[in-house]
Short mmCIF file of C-alpha atoms in Angstrom, two decimals:
data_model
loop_
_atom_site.label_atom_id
_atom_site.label_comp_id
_atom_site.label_asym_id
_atom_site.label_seq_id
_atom_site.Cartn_x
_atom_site.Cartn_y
_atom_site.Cartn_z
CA UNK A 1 0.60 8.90 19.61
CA UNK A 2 1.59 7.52 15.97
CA UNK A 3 -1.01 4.68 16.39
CA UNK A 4 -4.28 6.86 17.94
CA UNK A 5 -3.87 9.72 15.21
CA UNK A 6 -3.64 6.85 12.07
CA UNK A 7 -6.29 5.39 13.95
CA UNK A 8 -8.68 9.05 14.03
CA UNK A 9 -7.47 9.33 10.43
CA UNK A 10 -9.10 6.06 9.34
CA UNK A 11 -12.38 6.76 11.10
CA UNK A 12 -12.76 10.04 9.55
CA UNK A 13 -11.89 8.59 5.78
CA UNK A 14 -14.40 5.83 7.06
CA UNK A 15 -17.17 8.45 7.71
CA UNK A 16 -16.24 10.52 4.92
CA UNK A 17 -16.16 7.87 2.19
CA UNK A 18 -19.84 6.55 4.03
CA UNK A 19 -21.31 9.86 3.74
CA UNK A 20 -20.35 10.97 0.50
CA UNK A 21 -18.12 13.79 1.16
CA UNK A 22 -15.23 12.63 -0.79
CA UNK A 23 -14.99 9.27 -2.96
CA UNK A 24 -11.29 9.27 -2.60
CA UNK A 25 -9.14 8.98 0.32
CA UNK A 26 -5.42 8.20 0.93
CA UNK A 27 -3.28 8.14 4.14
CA UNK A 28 0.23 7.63 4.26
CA UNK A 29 1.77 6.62 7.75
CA UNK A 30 4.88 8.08 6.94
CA UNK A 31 8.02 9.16 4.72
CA UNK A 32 10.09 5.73 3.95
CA UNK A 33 13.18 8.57 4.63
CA UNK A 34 12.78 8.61 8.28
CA UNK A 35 9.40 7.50 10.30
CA UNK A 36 8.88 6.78 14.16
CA UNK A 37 10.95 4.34 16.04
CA UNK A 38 8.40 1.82 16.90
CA UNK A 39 8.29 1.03 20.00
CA UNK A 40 4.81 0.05 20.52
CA UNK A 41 2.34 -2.88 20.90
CA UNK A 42 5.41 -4.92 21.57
CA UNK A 43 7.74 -3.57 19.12
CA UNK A 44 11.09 -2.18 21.15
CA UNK A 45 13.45 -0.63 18.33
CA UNK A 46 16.03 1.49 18.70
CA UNK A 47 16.18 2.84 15.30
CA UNK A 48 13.84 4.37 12.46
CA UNK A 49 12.11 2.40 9.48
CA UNK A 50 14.52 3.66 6.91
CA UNK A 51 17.71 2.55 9.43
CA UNK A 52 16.07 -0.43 9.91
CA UNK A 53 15.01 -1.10 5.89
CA UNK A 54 19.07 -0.70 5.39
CA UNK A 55 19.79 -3.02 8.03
CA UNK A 56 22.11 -0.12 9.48
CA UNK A 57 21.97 1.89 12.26
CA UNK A 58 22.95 4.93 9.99
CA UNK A 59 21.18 6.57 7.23
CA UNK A 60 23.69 6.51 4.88
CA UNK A 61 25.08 2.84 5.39
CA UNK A 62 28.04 3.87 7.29
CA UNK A 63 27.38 2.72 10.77
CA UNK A 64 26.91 -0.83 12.29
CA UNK A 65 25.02 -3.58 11.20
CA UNK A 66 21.64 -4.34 12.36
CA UNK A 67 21.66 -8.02 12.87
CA UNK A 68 17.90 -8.57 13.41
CA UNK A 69 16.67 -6.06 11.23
CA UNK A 70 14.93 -7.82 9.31
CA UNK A 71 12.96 -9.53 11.75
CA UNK A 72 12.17 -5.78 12.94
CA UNK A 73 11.05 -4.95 9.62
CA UNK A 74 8.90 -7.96 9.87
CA UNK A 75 6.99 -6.62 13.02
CA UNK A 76 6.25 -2.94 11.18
CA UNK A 77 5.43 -4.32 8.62
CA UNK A 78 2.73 -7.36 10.82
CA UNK A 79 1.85 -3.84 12.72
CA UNK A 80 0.98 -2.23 9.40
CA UNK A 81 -1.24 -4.61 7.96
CA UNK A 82 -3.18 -4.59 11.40
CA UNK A 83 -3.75 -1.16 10.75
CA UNK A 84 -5.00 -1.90 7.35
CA UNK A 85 -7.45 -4.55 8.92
CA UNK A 86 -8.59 -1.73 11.02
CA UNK A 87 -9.75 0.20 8.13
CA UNK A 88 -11.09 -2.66 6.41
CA UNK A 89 -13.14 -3.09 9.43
CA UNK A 90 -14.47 0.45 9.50
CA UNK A 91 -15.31 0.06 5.86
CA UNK A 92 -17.20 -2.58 6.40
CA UNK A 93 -19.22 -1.40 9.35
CA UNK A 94 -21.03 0.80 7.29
CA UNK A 95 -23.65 -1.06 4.97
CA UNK A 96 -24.12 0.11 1.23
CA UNK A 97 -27.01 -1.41 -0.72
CA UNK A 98 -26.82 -5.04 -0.65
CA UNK A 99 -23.75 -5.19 0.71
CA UNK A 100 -20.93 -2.75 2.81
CA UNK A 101 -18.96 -0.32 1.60
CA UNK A 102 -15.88 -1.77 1.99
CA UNK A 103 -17.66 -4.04 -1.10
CA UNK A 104 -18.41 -1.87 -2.95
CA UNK A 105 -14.95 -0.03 -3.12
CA UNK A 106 -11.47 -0.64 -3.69
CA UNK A 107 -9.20 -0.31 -0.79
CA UNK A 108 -5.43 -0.93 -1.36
CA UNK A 109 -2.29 -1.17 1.00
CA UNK A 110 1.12 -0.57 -0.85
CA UNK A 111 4.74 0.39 0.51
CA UNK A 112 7.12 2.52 -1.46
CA UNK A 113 9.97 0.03 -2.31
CA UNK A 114 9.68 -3.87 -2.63
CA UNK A 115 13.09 -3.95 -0.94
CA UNK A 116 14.01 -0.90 0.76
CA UNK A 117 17.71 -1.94 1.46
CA UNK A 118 18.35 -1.97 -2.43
CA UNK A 119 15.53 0.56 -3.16
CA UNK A 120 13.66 -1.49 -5.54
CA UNK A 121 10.22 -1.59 -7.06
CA UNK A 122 10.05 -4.65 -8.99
CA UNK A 123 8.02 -7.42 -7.70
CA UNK A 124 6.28 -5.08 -5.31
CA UNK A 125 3.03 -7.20 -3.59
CA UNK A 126 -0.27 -4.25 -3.60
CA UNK A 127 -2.84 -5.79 -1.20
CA UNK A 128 -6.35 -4.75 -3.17
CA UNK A 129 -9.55 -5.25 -0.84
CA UNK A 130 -13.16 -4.68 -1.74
CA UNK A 131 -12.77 -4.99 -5.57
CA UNK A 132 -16.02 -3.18 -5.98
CA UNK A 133 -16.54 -6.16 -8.01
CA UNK A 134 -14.01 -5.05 -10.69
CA UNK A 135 -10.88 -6.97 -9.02
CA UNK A 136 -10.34 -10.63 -8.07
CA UNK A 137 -10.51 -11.67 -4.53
CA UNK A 138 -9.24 -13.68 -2.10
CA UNK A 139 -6.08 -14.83 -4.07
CA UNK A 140 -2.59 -14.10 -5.04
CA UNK A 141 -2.17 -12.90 -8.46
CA UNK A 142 1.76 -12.45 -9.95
CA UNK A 143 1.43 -9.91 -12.90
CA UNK A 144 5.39 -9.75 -13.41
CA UNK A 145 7.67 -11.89 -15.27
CA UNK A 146 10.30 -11.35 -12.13
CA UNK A 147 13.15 -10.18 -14.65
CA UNK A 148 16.27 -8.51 -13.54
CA UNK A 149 16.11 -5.28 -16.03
CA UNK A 150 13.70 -2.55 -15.74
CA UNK A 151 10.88 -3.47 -18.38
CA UNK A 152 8.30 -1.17 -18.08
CA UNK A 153 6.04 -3.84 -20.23
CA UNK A 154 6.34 -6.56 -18.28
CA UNK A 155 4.04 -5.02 -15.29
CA UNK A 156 3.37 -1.63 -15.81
CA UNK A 157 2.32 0.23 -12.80
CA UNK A 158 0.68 2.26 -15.22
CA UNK A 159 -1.99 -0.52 -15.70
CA UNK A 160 -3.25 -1.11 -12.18
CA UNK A 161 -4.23 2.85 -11.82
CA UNK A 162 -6.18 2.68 -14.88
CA UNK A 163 -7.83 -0.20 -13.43
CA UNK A 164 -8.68 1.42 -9.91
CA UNK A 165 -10.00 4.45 -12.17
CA UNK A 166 -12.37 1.84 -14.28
CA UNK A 167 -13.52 0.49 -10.94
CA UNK A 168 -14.36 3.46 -9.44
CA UNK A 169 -16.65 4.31 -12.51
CA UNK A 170 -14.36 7.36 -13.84
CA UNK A 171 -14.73 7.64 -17.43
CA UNK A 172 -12.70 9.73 -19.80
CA UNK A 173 -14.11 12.48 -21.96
CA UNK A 174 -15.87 10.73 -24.31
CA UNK A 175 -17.35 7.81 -22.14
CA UNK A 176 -14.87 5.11 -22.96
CA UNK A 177 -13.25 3.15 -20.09
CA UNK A 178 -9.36 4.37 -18.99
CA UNK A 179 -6.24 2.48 -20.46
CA UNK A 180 -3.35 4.72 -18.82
CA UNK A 181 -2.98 6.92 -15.93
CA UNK A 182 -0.43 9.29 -17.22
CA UNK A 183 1.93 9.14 -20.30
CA UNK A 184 4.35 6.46 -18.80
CA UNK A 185 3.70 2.70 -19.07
CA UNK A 186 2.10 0.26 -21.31
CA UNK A 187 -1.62 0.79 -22.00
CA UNK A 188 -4.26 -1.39 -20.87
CA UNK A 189 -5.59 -3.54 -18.05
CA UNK A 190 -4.20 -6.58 -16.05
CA UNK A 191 -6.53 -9.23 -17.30
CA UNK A 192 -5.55 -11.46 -14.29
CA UNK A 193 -6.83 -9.46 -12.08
CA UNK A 194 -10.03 -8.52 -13.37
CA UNK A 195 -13.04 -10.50 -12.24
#
């Protein structure tokens, strides 16, 4: 089942990450092209996340209309953030110096698209947790300027990886702190989200 084997997946990042045996984990619960019909722990759809994120019961738009799609959408995306809980759990069970070691990393949820009907990426909410007191917590922090054209200054994605780098305690060649991850994006650091 979809749920158990993200579930096993967690624990073993958990106990990996605890251990030692890796300071880096992802997991991705799916493609946002297709993925499960979710039709667990009270969910009862009939179609796919990626139908559903279109509102349409076809891939390519050309079928019916999904009325209550987006109160589906709403449900995946409660489920999701329950499964994120879970992990944050986990990391926290295991204790890391003074504190756990969910505190003493940094632990992020994303999706793919802020808006997967329109496919777009601006304004899109990352949920950081842990911090390992680099990052703010325990508050909503709006980095963009909400504009309507693609400005890859206003809140360059580019800036939050450097930042999960500098938290981590990766350093580049010669010592100094990160200020991009990659060539694309404006250089630097959020300052509003740094503690």
């Amino acid at each position: 089942e979809y749920k158990r084997m993200g579930q096993m997946q967690m624990d073993v990042m958990a106990i990996a990450l605890a251990c030692d045996r890796t300071r880096v984990a992802s997991l991705q619960w799916g493609n946002g092209a297709g993925g499960p019909i979710f039709n667990w722990d009270g969910m009862t759809n009939q179609y796919n996340h990626h139908k559903l994120s279109h509102g349409n019961t076809r891939d390519d738009n050309s079928g019916s209309a999904i009325t209550d799609y987006l109160d589906r959408l709403f449900a995946i995306d409660t489920w999701h953030a329950q499964q994120f809980a879970y992990l944050l759990g986990k990391l926290d069970g295991y204790g890391e110096g003074a504190g756990s070691l969910l505190d003493n990393s940094v632990t992020v949820w994303v999706n793919e698209l802020s808006q997967g009907r329109a496919h777009d990426f601006r304004d899109l909410p990352f949920v950081i947790a842990g911090g390992a007191g680099y990052f703010k917590q325990g508050e909503y922090v709006k980095v963009t300027s909400q504009s309507n054209t693609l400005n890859s200054a206003d809140a360059s994605h580019n800036k939050l990886l450097a930042m999960f780098l500098n938290a981590c305690g990766a350093r580049q060649a010669d010592g100094s702190p990160y200020t991009t991850f990659g060539p694309y994006g404006t250089p630097g650091e959020f300052a509003q989200l740094k503690r």
